Amino acid sequence: EMCIRDRYMGCDYEHGFGYYGLGQLRHNSNASGPQFGKKFKKEGVLGIFLDMNRGELSFSLNGENMGVAFKSDALKSGPIYAAVSLLHCAGFVLVNGIPAPEIFIK
């Protein structure tokens, strides 16, 4: 598939869900989204928890649960392609396959 340069990775599409550092959510749009959580920029630990049984996607920032960001039947089935998009000078360490942190357990 061809990459379209004027679209942000993932969240522009029907099955794309994103949490922006501006403290906004994006789904099926690169232009706008509702306010969510806290703003973040140069530092921090972003946690992502997908509950495919419930169709819920939640985020945490620096160990603080931001709550359920998205609830959708699209999140109940796979395949799921996780992606991280970084702006400007940024770096990250990806850790997956670990038990869900207590902050996400209801």
C-alpha positions as CSV (number, residue, x, y, z in Angstrom):
1,E,0.0,0.0,0.0
2,M,1.2,3.5,-0.8
3,C,2.0,5.8,2.1
4,I,0.1,9.1,1.9
5,R,2.3,11.9,3.3
6,D,-0.4,14.3,4.3
7,R,-2.2,11.9,6.7
8,Y,-1.1,10.9,10.2
9,M,-0.3,7.2,10.7
10,G,-3.3,5.2,11.7
11,C,-5.8,7.6,13.3
12,D,-7.0,9.0,9.9
13,Y,-8.7,5.7,9.2
14,E,-11.8,3.9,10.3
15,H,-9.9,1.4,12.4
16,G,-7.3,3.9,13.7
17,F,-7.3,5.2,17.2
18,G,-4.8,7.7,18.7
19,Y,-3.9,9.7,21.8
20,Y,-2.0,12.9,20.8
21,G,0.5,14.8,23.0
22,L,-1.9,17.7,22.7
23,G,-4.2,15.9,25.1
24,Q,-6.6,14.9,22.4
25,L,-8.0,11.7,20.9
26,R,-8.2,11.0,17.2
27,H,-10.3,8.5,15.4
28,N,-11.0,8.5,11.6
29,S,-9.7,12.1,11.5
30,N,-6.4,14.0,11.4
31,A,-7.9,17.4,12.0
32,S,-9.5,17.3,15.4
33,G,-10.7,15.2,18.3
34,P,-12.1,15.4,21.8
35,Q,-9.9,16.5,24.8
36,F,-8.6,13.6,26.8
37,G,-6.1,13.0,29.6
38,K,-3.1,15.3,29.9
39,K,-0.8,17.0,27.5
40,F,2.7,15.4,27.2
41,K,5.8,16.4,25.2
42,K,9.4,15.6,25.8
43,E,9.3,13.2,28.7
44,G,7.0,10.6,30.2
45,V,5.9,7.0,30.2
46,L,2.8,6.3,28.1
47,G,0.9,3.1,28.9
48,I,-1.5,1.5,26.4
49,F,-4.0,-1.2,27.4
50,L,-6.3,-2.9,24.9
51,D,-9.1,-5.0,26.3
52,M,-10.4,-6.9,23.2
53,N,-13.1,-8.6,25.3
54,R,-14.7,-5.3,26.1
55,G,-13.6,-3.4,22.9
56,E,-11.9,-0.8,25.1
57,L,-8.6,1.1,24.6
58,S,-7.2,2.9,27.6
59,F,-4.1,5.0,28.2
60,S,-2.0,6.0,31.2
61,L,0.6,8.7,31.5
62,N,3.4,8.4,34.1
63,G,1.5,5.7,35.9
64,E,-1.8,7.7,36.1
65,N,-4.7,6.0,34.4
66,M,-6.3,8.4,32.0
67,G,-9.3,6.1,31.6
68,V,-11.0,4.5,28.7
69,A,-10.3,6.5,25.6
70,F,-12.2,4.5,23.0
71,K,-14.9,1.9,23.2
72,S,-15.7,0.2,19.8
73,D,-16.6,-3.2,18.4
74,A,-13.7,-2.6,16.0
75,L,-11.4,-3.1,19.0
76,K,-12.8,-6.6,19.7
77,S,-11.3,-8.3,16.7
78,G,-7.9,-8.5,15.0
79,P,-5.6,-8.3,13.6
80,I,-4.3,-5.3,15.6
81,Y,-1.4,-3.3,14.3
82,A,0.2,-1.2,17.1
83,A,2.0,2.0,16.0
84,V,3.8,4.8,17.7
85,S,4.2,8.1,16.0
86,L,6.7,10.6,17.3
87,L,7.0,14.3,16.4
88,H,10.2,16.3,16.3
89,C,13.2,15.0,18.4
90,A,11.9,12.0,20.2
91,G,12.7,8.4,21.1
92,F,10.9,5.5,22.8
93,V,11.3,2.1,24.2
94,L,8.6,-0.4,23.3
95,V,7.7,-3.1,25.9
96,N,4.9,-5.5,25.2
97,G,3.6,-8.8,26.4
98,I,3.8,-7.9,30.1
99,P,0.9,-8.4,32.6
100,A,-1.6,-5.5,32.7
101,P,-0.6,-2.9,35.3
102,E,-2.9,-2.7,38.4
103,I,-4.1,0.8,37.2
104,F,-5.9,-0.9,34.3
105,I,-7.5,-3.7,36.2
106,K,-11.2,-3.0,37.1
